[in-house]
CSV table of C-alpha atoms in Angstrom, one decimal:
chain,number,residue,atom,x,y,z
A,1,UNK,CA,76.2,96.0,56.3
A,2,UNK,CA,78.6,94.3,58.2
A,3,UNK,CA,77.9,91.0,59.9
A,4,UNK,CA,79.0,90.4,63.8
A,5,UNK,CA,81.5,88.4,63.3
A,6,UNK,CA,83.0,90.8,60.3
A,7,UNK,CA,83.0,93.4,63.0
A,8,UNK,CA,84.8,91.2,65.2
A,9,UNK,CA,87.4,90.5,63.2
A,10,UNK,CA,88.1,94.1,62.1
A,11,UNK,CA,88.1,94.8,65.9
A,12,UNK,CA,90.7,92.4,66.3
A,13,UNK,CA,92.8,93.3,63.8
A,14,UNK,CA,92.8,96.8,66.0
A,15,UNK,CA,96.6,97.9,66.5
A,16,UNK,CA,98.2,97.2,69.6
A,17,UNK,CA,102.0,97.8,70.7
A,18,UNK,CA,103.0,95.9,74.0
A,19,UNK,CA,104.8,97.9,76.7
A,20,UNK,CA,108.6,98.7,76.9
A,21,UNK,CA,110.7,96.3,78.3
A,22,UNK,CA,112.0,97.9,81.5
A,23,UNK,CA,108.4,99.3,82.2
A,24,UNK,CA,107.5,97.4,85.0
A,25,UNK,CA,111.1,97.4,86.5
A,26,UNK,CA,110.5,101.1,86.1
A,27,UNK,CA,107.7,101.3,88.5
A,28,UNK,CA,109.1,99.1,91.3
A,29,UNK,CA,112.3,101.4,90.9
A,30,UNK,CA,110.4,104.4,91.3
A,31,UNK,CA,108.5,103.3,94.3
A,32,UNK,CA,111.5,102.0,96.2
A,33,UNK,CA,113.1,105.8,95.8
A,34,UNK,CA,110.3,107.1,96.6
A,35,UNK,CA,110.5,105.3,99.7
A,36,UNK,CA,113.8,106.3,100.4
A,37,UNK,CA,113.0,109.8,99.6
A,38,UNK,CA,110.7,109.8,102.5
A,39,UNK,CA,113.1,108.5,104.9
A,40,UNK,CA,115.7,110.7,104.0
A,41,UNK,CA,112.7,113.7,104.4
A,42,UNK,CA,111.9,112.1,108.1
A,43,UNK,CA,115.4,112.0,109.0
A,44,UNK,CA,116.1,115.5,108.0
A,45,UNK,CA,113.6,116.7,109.7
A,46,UNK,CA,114.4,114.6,113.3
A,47,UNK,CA,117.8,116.1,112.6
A,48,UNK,CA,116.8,119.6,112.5
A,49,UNK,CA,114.4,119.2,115.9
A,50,UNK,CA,117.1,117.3,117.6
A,51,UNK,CA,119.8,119.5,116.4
A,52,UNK,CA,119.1,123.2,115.7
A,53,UNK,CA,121.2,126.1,115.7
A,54,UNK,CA,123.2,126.8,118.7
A,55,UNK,CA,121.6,130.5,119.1
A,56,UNK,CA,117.9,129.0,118.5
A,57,UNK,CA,118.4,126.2,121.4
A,58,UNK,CA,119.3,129.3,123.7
A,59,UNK,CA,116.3,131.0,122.6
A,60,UNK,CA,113.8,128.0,123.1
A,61,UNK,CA,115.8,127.6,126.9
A,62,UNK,CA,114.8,131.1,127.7
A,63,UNK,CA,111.6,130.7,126.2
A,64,UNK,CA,111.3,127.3,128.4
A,65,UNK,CA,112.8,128.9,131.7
A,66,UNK,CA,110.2,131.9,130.9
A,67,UNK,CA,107.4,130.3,130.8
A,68,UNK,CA,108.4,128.0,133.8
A,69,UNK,CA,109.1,131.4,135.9
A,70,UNK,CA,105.0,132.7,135.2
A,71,UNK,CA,104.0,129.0,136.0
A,72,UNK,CA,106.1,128.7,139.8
A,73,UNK,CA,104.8,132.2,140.1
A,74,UNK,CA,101.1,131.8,139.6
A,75,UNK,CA,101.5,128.6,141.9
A,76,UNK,CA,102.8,130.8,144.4
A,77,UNK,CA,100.9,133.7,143.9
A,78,UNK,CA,103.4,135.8,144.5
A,79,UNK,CA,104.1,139.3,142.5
A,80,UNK,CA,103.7,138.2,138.8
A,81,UNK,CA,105.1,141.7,137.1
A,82,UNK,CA,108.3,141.7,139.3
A,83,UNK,CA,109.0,137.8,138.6
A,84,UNK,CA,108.5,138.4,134.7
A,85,UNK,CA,110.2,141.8,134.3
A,86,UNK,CA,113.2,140.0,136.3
A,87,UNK,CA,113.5,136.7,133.8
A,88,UNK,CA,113.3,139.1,131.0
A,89,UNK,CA,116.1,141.5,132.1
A,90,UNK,CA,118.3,138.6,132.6
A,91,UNK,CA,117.3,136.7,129.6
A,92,UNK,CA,118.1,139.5,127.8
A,93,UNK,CA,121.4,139.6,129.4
A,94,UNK,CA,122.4,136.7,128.2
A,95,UNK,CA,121.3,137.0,124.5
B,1,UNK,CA,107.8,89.3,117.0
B,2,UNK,CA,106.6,89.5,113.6
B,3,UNK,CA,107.5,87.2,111.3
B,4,UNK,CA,109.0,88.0,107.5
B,5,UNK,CA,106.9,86.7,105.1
B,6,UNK,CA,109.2,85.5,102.5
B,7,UNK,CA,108.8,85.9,98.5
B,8,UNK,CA,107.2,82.5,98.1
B,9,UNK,CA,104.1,83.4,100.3
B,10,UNK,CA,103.7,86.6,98.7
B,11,UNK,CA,103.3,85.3,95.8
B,12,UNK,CA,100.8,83.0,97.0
B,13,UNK,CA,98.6,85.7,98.5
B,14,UNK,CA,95.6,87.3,96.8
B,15,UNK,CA,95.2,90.8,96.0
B,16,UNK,CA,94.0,92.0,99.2
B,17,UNK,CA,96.1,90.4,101.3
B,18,UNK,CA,99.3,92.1,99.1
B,19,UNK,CA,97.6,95.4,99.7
B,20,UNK,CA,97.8,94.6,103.8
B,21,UNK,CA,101.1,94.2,103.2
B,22,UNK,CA,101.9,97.5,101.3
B,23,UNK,CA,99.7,99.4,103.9
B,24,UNK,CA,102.5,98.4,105.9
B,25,UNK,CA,105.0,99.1,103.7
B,26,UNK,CA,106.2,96.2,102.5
B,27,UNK,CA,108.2,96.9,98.6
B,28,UNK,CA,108.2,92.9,97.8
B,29,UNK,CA,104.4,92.8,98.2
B,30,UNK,CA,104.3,96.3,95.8
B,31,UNK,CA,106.6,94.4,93.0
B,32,UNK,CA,104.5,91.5,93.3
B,33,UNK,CA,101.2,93.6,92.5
B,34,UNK,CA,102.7,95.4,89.8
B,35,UNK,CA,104.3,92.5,88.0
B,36,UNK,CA,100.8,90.4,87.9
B,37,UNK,CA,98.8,93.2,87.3
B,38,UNK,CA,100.7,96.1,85.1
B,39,UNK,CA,100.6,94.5,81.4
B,40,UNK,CA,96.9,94.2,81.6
B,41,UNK,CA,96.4,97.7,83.2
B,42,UNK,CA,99.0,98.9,80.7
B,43,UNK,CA,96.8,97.0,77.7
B,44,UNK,CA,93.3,98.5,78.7
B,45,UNK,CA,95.3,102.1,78.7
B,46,UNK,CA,96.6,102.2,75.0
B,47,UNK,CA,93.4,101.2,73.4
B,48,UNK,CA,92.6,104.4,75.5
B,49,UNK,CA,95.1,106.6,75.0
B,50,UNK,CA,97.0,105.1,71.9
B,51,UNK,CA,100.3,105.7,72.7
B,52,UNK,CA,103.0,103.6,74.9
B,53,UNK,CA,104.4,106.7,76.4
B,54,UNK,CA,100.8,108.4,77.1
B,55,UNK,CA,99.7,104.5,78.4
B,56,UNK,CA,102.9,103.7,80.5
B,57,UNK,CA,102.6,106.9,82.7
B,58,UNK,CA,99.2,106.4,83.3
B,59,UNK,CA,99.6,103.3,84.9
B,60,UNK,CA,102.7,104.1,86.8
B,61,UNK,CA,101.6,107.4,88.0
B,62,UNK,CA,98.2,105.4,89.4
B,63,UNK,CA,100.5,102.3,90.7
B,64,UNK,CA,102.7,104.9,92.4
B,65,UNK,CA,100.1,106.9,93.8
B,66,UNK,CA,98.6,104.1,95.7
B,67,UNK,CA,102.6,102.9,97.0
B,68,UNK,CA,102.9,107.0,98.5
B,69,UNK,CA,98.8,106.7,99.7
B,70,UNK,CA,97.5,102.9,100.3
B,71,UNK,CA,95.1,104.2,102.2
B,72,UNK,CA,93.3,105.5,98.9
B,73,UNK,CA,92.6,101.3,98.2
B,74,UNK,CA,89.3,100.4,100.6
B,75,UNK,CA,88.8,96.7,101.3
B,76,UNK,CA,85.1,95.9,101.4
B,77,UNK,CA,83.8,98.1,99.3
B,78,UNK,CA,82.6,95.9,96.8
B,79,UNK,CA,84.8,95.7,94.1
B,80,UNK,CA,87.8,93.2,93.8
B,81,UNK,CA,91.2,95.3,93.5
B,82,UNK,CA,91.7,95.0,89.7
B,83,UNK,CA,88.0,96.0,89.2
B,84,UNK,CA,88.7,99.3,90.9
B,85,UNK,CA,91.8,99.9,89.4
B,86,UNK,CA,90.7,99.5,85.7
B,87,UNK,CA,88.1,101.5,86.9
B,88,UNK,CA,90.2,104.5,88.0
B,89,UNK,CA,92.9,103.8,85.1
B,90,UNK,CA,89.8,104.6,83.0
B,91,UNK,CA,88.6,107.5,84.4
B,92,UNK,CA,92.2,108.8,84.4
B,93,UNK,CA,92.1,107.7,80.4
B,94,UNK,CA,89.0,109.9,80.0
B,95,UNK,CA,90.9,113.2,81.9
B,96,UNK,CA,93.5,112.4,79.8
B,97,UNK,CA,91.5,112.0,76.3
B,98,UNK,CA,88.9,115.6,77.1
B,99,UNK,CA,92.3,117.7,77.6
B,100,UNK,CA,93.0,117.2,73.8
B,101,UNK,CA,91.1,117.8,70.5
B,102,UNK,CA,90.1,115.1,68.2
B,103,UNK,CA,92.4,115.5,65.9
B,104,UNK,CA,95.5,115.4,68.2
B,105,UNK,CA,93.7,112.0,69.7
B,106,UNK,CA,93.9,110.2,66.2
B,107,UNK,CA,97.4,111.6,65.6
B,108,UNK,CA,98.0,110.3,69.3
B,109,UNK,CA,97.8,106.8,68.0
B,110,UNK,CA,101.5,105.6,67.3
B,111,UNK,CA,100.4,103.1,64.1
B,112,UNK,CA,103.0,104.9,62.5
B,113,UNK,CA,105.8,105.1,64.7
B,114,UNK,CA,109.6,104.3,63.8
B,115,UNK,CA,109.3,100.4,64.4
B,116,UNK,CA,106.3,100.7,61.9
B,117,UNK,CA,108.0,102.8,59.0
B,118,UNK,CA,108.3,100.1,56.5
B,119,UNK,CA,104.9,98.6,57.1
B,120,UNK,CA,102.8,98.3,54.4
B,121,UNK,CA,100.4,101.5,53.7
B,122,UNK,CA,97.5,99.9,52.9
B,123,UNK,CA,97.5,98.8,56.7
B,124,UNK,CA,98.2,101.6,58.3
B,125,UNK,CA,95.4,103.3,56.3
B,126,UNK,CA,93.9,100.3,58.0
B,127,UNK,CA,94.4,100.6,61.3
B,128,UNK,CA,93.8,104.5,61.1
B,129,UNK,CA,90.3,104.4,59.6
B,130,UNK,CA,89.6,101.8,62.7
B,131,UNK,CA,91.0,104.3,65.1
B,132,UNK,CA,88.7,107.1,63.8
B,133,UNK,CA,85.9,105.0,63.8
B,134,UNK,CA,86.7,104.3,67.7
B,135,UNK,CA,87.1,107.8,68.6
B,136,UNK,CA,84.3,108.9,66.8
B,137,UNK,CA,81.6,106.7,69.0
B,138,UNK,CA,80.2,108.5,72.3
B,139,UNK,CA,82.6,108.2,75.4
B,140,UNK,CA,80.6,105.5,77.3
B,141,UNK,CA,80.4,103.7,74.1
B,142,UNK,CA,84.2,103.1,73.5
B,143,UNK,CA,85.0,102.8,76.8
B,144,UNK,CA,82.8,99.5,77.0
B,145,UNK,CA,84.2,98.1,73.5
B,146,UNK,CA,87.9,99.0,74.7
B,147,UNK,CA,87.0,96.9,78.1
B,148,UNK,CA,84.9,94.1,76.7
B,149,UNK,CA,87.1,93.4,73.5
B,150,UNK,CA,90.7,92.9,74.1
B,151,UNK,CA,91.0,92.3,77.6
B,152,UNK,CA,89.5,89.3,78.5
B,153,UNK,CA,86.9,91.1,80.9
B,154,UNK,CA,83.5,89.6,81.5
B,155,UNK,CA,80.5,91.8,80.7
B,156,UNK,CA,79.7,91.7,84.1
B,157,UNK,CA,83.4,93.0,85.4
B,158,UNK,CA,83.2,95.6,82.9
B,159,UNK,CA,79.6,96.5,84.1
B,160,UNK,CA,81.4,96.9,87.5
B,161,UNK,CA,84.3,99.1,86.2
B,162,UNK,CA,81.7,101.3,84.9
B,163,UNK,CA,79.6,101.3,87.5
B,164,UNK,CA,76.5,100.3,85.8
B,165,UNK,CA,74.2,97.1,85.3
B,166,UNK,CA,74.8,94.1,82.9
B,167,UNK,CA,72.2,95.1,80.4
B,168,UNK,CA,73.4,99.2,80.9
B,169,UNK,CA,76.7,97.7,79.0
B,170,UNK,CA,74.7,95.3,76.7
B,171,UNK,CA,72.6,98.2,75.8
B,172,UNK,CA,76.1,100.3,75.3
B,173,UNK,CA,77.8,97.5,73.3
B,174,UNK,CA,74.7,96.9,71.1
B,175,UNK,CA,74.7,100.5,70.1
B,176,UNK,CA,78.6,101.1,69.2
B,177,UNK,CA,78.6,98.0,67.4
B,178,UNK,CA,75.9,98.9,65.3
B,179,UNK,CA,77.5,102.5,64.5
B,180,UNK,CA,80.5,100.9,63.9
B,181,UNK,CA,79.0,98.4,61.1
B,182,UNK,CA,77.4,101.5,59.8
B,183,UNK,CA,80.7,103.7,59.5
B,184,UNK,CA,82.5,100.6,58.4
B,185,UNK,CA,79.8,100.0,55.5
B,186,UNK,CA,80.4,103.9,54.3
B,187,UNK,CA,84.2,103.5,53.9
B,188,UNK,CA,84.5,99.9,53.2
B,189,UNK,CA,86.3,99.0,56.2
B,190,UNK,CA,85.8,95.5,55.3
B,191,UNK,CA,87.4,95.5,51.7
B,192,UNK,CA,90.7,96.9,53.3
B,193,UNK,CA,90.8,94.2,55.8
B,194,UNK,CA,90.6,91.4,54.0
Protein backbone atom coordinates (compact mmCIF):
# COMPACT_ATOMS: atom_id res chain seq x y z
CA UNK A 1 0.00 0.00 0.00
CA UNK A 2 0.69 3.41 -0.49
CA UNK A 3 2.79 5.48 1.93
CA UNK A 4 1.44 9.18 3.20
CA UNK A 5 3.50 10.98 1.43
CA UNK A 6 2.82 8.83 -2.01
CA UNK A 7 -0.71 9.80 -1.41
CA UNK A 8 0.22 13.20 -1.11
CA UNK A 9 1.88 13.58 -4.06
CA UNK A 10 -0.76 11.90 -6.18
CA UNK A 11 -3.19 14.32 -4.51
CA UNK A 12 -1.17 17.00 -5.66
CA UNK A 13 -0.84 16.10 -8.90
CA UNK A 14 -4.92 16.39 -8.79
CA UNK A 15 -6.03 18.50 -12.00
CA UNK A 16 -6.89 21.99 -11.55
CA UNK A 17 -7.79 24.75 -14.26
CA UNK A 18 -7.72 28.39 -12.82
CA UNK A 19 -10.68 30.64 -13.56
CA UNK A 20 -11.39 32.71 -16.70
CA UNK A 21 -9.91 35.81 -17.03
CA UNK A 22 -12.82 38.31 -16.96
CA UNK A 23 -14.42 36.24 -14.12
CA UNK A 24 -14.13 38.42 -11.41
CA UNK A 25 -14.71 41.64 -13.58
CA UNK A 26 -17.78 39.58 -14.37
CA UNK A 27 -19.20 39.62 -10.96
CA UNK A 28 -18.54 43.30 -10.05
CA UNK A 29 -20.29 44.04 -13.48
CA UNK A 30 -23.21 42.01 -12.62
CA UNK A 31 -23.65 43.55 -9.26
CA UNK A 32 -23.34 47.13 -10.39
CA UNK A 33 -26.49 46.37 -12.90
CA UNK A 34 -28.06 44.85 -10.60
CA UNK A 35 -27.99 47.89 -8.73
CA UNK A 36 -29.10 49.86 -11.35
CA UNK A 37 -31.77 47.55 -12.18
CA UNK A 38 -33.24 48.35 -8.78
CA UNK A 39 -33.16 51.92 -9.17
CA UNK A 40 -34.61 51.92 -12.36
CA UNK A 41 -37.52 49.41 -10.63
CA UNK A 42 -37.82 52.20 -7.66
CA UNK A 43 -38.10 54.92 -9.98
CA UNK A 44 -40.71 53.27 -12.05
CA UNK A 45 -42.66 52.61 -9.55
CA UNK A 46 -42.51 56.49 -7.76
CA UNK A 47 -43.38 57.37 -11.37
CA UNK A 48 -46.45 55.41 -11.60
CA UNK A 49 -47.76 56.65 -7.72
CA UNK A 50 -46.86 60.11 -8.56
CA UNK A 51 -48.14 60.07 -12.01
CA UNK A 52 -51.12 57.70 -12.90
CA UNK A 53 -53.54 57.86 -15.45
CA UNK A 54 -55.58 60.96 -15.78
CA UNK A 55 -59.12 58.89 -15.31
CA UNK A 56 -57.55 56.89 -12.18
CA UNK A 57 -56.42 60.32 -10.27
CA UNK A 58 -60.21 61.37 -10.78
CA UNK A 59 -61.25 58.18 -9.43
CA UNK A 60 -58.96 58.19 -6.22
CA UNK A 61 -60.32 62.23 -5.81
CA UNK A 62 -63.85 61.00 -5.63
CA UNK A 63 -62.78 58.15 -3.64
CA UNK A 64 -60.85 60.89 -1.28
CA UNK A 65 -63.80 63.51 -1.31
CA UNK A 66 -66.15 60.29 -0.50
CA UNK A 67 -64.77 59.21 2.15
CA UNK A 68 -64.06 62.82 3.60
CA UNK A 69 -68.07 63.53 3.08
CA UNK A 70 -68.95 60.11 5.68
CA UNK A 71 -66.15 61.43 7.97
CA UNK A 72 -67.62 65.55 8.29
CA UNK A 73 -70.89 63.76 8.44
CA UNK A 74 -70.33 61.36 11.30
CA UNK A 75 -68.58 64.44 13.04
CA UNK A 76 -71.68 66.21 12.68
CA UNK A 77 -74.10 63.63 13.05
CA UNK A 78 -76.16 64.74 10.74
CA UNK A 79 -78.25 62.38 8.12
CA UNK A 80 -75.53 59.87 6.98
CA UNK A 81 -77.75 58.14 3.93
CA UNK A 82 -78.72 61.61 2.40
CA UNK A 83 -74.96 62.99 2.65
CA UNK A 84 -73.64 59.65 0.88
CA UNK A 85 -76.50 59.03 -1.65
CA UNK A 86 -75.75 62.91 -2.53
CA UNK A 87 -71.63 62.54 -3.14
CA UNK A 88 -72.47 59.45 -5.04
CA UNK A 89 -74.96 60.99 -7.47
CA UNK A 90 -72.66 63.75 -8.13
CA UNK A 91 -69.58 61.71 -8.35
CA UNK A 92 -71.23 59.82 -10.69
CA UNK A 93 -71.96 62.86 -12.60
CA UNK A 94 -68.82 63.68 -13.20
CA UNK A 95 -67.35 60.20 -14.30
CA UNK B 1 -22.05 64.80 6.85
CA UNK B 2 -20.72 61.55 6.04
CA UNK B 3 -17.56 61.33 4.79
CA UNK B 4 -16.43 59.09 1.46
CA UNK B 5 -14.16 56.63 2.34
CA UNK B 6 -11.80 56.52 -0.55
CA UNK B 7 -10.35 53.25 -2.31
CA UNK B 8 -7.21 53.31 -0.20
CA UNK B 9 -9.05 52.73 3.09
CA UNK B 10 -11.18 50.17 1.73
CA UNK B 11 -8.61 48.34 0.93
CA UNK B 12 -7.25 48.62 4.22
CA UNK B 13 -10.36 47.38 6.01
CA UNK B 14 -11.05 43.82 7.15
CA UNK B 15 -13.76 41.73 6.03
CA UNK B 16 -16.33 42.90 8.35
CA UNK B 17 -15.86 46.27 8.10
CA UNK B 18 -16.28 45.84 3.86
CA UNK B 19 -19.50 44.05 4.63
CA UNK B 20 -20.76 47.42 6.74
CA UNK B 21 -20.05 49.07 3.93
CA UNK B 22 -21.97 46.95 1.35
CA UNK B 23 -24.97 46.83 3.91
CA UNK B 24 -24.93 50.30 2.89
CA UNK B 25 -24.47 49.87 -0.44
CA UNK B 26 -21.34 50.79 -1.21
CA UNK B 27 -20.08 48.90 -5.00
CA UNK B 28 -16.20 49.75 -4.23
CA UNK B 29 -16.37 47.85 -0.91
CA UNK B 30 -18.28 44.80 -3.07
CA UNK B 31 -15.26 44.78 -5.74
CA UNK B 32 -12.88 44.91 -3.03
CA UNK B 33 -14.40 41.63 -1.37
CA UNK B 34 -14.75 39.88 -4.47
CA UNK B 35 -11.28 40.60 -5.90
CA UNK B 36 -9.46 39.21 -2.44
CA UNK B 37 -11.65 36.63 -1.96
CA UNK B 38 -13.10 35.01 -5.42
CA UNK B 39 -9.99 32.88 -6.73
CA UNK B 40 -9.88 31.02 -3.58
CA UNK B 41 -13.71 30.53 -3.33
CA UNK B 42 -13.56 29.86 -7.09
CA UNK B 43 -10.47 27.11 -6.28
CA UNK B 44 -12.38 25.25 -3.31
CA UNK B 45 -15.53 24.99 -6.02
CA UNK B 46 -13.82 23.14 -8.94
CA UNK B 47 -12.26 20.48 -6.86
CA UNK B 48 -16.16 20.31 -6.10
CA UNK B 49 -17.76 20.55 -9.04
CA UNK B 50 -14.89 20.02 -11.70
CA UNK B 51 -15.78 22.23 -14.14
CA UNK B 52 -14.86 26.23 -14.60
CA UNK B 53 -18.27 26.91 -15.87
CA UNK B 54 -20.25 24.71 -13.06
CA UNK B 55 -17.41 26.44 -10.41
CA UNK B 56 -17.64 30.08 -11.73
CA UNK B 57 -21.50 30.41 -11.31
CA UNK B 58 -21.37 29.06 -8.10
CA UNK B 59 -19.41 31.59 -6.75
CA UNK B 60 -20.97 34.50 -8.53
CA UNK B 61 -24.42 33.39 -7.98
CA UNK B 62 -23.46 33.19 -3.91
CA UNK B 63 -21.23 36.66 -4.24
CA UNK B 64 -24.27 38.15 -5.93
CA UNK B 65 -26.80 36.97 -3.71
CA UNK B 66 -25.29 38.46 -0.73
CA UNK B 67 -24.74 42.25 -2.99
CA UNK B 68 -29.06 41.91 -3.61
CA UNK B 69 -29.45 40.51 0.42
CA UNK B 70 -26.34 41.64 2.85
CA UNK B 71 -28.46 41.13 5.32
CA UNK B 72 -28.12 37.18 4.84
CA UNK B 73 -24.05 37.82 6.26
CA UNK B 74 -24.51 38.06 10.36
CA UNK B 75 -21.57 39.70 12.23
CA UNK B 76 -21.01 37.88 15.52
CA UNK B 77 -21.95 34.71 14.89
CA UNK B 78 -18.93 33.09 15.27
CA UNK B 79 -17.37 32.50 12.17
CA UNK B 80 -15.01 34.88 10.30
CA UNK B 81 -16.64 35.90 6.73
CA UNK B 82 -14.58 33.55 4.49
CA UNK B 83 -15.28 30.66 7.05
CA UNK B 84 -18.94 31.06 6.30
CA UNK B 85 -18.70 31.62 2.88
CA UNK B 86 -16.68 28.44 1.99
CA UNK B 87 -19.01 27.00 4.21
CA UNK B 88 -22.16 27.95 2.11
CA UNK B 89 -20.04 27.61 -1.29
CA UNK B 90 -19.84 24.02 -0.08
CA UNK B 91 -23.10 23.29 0.76
CA UNK B 92 -24.15 24.86 -2.56
CA UNK B 93 -21.35 22.36 -4.18
CA UNK B 94 -23.12 19.43 -2.42
CA UNK B 95 -26.86 20.65 -4.03
CA UNK B 96 -25.12 20.91 -6.96
CA UNK B 97 -23.17 17.40 -7.04
CA UNK B 98 -26.78 15.09 -5.54
CA UNK B 99 -28.81 16.67 -8.62
CA UNK B 100 -26.56 14.49 -10.96
CA UNK B 101 -25.61 10.79 -11.29
CA UNK B 102 -22.11 9.54 -10.85
CA UNK B 103 -21.30 9.09 -13.98
CA UNK B 104 -22.24 12.62 -15.31
CA UNK B 105 -20.00 13.93 -12.12
CA UNK B 106 -16.79 12.12 -13.46
CA UNK B 107 -17.64 13.25 -17.07
CA UNK B 108 -18.27 16.67 -15.31
CA UNK B 109 -14.57 16.96 -14.84
CA UNK B 110 -13.12 19.05 -17.82
CA UNK B 111 -9.43 17.04 -17.75
CA UNK B 112 -10.13 16.75 -21.27
CA UNK B 113 -11.31 19.86 -22.46
CA UNK B 114 -10.10 21.75 -25.75
CA UNK B 115 -6.93 23.47 -24.06
CA UNK B 116 -6.08 19.81 -23.02
CA UNK B 117 -6.55 17.90 -26.43
CA UNK B 118 -2.94 17.27 -27.19
CA UNK B 119 -2.01 16.30 -23.62
CA UNK B 120 -0.51 13.23 -23.21
CA UNK B 121 -3.12 10.14 -22.53
CA UNK B 122 -1.37 8.50 -20.13
CA UNK B 123 -2.22 11.68 -17.93
CA UNK B 124 -5.37 12.16 -18.53
CA UNK B 125 -6.02 8.47 -17.70
CA UNK B 126 -4.20 9.87 -14.77
CA UNK B 127 -6.03 12.50 -13.58
CA UNK B 128 -9.35 10.55 -14.35
CA UNK B 129 -8.63 7.47 -12.18
CA UNK B 130 -7.88 10.29 -9.32
CA UNK B 131 -11.11 11.91 -9.95
CA UNK B 132 -13.03 8.55 -9.63
CA UNK B 133 -11.25 7.71 -6.64
CA UNK B 134 -12.49 11.28 -5.19
CA UNK B 135 -15.98 10.81 -6.06
CA UNK B 136 -16.14 7.50 -4.99
CA UNK B 137 -15.33 8.36 -1.11
CA UNK B 138 -18.45 9.25 1.25
CA UNK B 139 -19.60 13.01 0.87
CA UNK B 140 -18.18 14.21 4.29
CA UNK B 141 -15.05 12.46 3.37
CA UNK B 142 -14.22 14.51 0.11
CA UNK B 143 -15.49 17.41 1.26
CA UNK B 144 -12.66 17.52 4.08
CA UNK B 145 -9.75 16.32 1.60
CA UNK B 146 -11.02 18.98 -1.06
CA UNK B 147 -10.86 21.74 2.02
CA UNK B 148 -7.74 20.56 3.84
CA UNK B 149 -5.60 19.78 0.63
CA UNK B 150 -5.35 22.53 -1.92
CA UNK B 151 -6.53 25.40 -0.18
CA UNK B 152 -4.23 26.29 2.36
CA UNK B 153 -7.08 25.87 5.10
CA UNK B 154 -6.05 24.87 8.67
CA UNK B 155 -7.74 21.76 10.03
CA UNK B 156 -9.29 23.77 12.46
CA UNK B 157 -10.90 26.37 9.73
CA UNK B 158 -12.00 23.52 7.82
CA UNK B 159 -13.45 21.94 11.15
CA UNK B 160 -15.43 25.31 11.22
CA UNK B 161 -16.71 25.18 7.63
CA UNK B 162 -18.04 21.87 8.42
CA UNK B 163 -19.34 22.60 11.46
CA UNK B 164 -17.72 19.87 13.41
CA UNK B 165 -14.65 19.43 15.97
CA UNK B 166 -10.96 19.17 15.15
CA UNK B 167 -10.68 15.44 15.71
CA UNK B 168 -14.43 15.01 13.73
CA UNK B 169 -12.19 16.08 10.57
CA UNK B 170 -9.01 14.20 11.70
CA UNK B 171 -11.17 11.22 12.20
CA UNK B 172 -12.76 12.12 8.44
CA UNK B 173 -9.33 12.71 6.83
CA UNK B 174 -7.82 9.48 8.42
CA UNK B 175 -10.47 7.49 6.94
CA UNK B 176 -10.53 8.84 3.14
CA UNK B 177 -6.89 8.71 3.06
CA UNK B 178 -6.74 5.29 3.93
CA UNK B 179 -9.52 4.23 1.24
CA UNK B 180 -7.73 6.16 -1.04
CA UNK B 181 -4.32 4.22 -0.56
CA UNK B 182 -6.42 1.22 -0.73
CA UNK B 183 -8.17 2.07 -4.29
CA UNK B 184 -4.92 3.47 -5.33
CA UNK B 185 -3.05 0.03 -4.51
CA UNK B 186 -5.96 -1.96 -6.64
CA UNK B 187 -5.26 0.09 -9.84
CA UNK B 188 -1.79 1.15 -9.43
CA UNK B 189 -2.35 4.70 -9.15
CA UNK B 190 1.19 5.07 -8.17
CA UNK B 191 2.82 3.40 -11.25
CA UNK B 192 0.94 5.86 -13.52
CA UNK B 193 2.12 8.80 -11.60
CA UNK B 194 5.46 8.39 -11.54
Amino acid sequence: MMSDAELNKVLDQRYFKDHSNDFIESIISKAAKLQQDKADEFSTILRNIIIPEPRLTLTLCLAASFLTGIFSNLTLESNLFNEISELMYYGGELL
Amino acid sequence: MPTEINNSELMDMEDDELLKEIKLGNQKAFAILVKRHSSRFYAVAFRMLGKQTDAEDVVQELFLKLWSKPDIWQEGRGAKFSTWFYRIITNRCIDFQRKKKPDQLLENFDIADKSNVEEDLDKITRHKMLEKMLLELPERQRIAINLCFYQGISNKEAAEIMEINLKALESLLMRAKKTLKIKAAEINLEEVTV
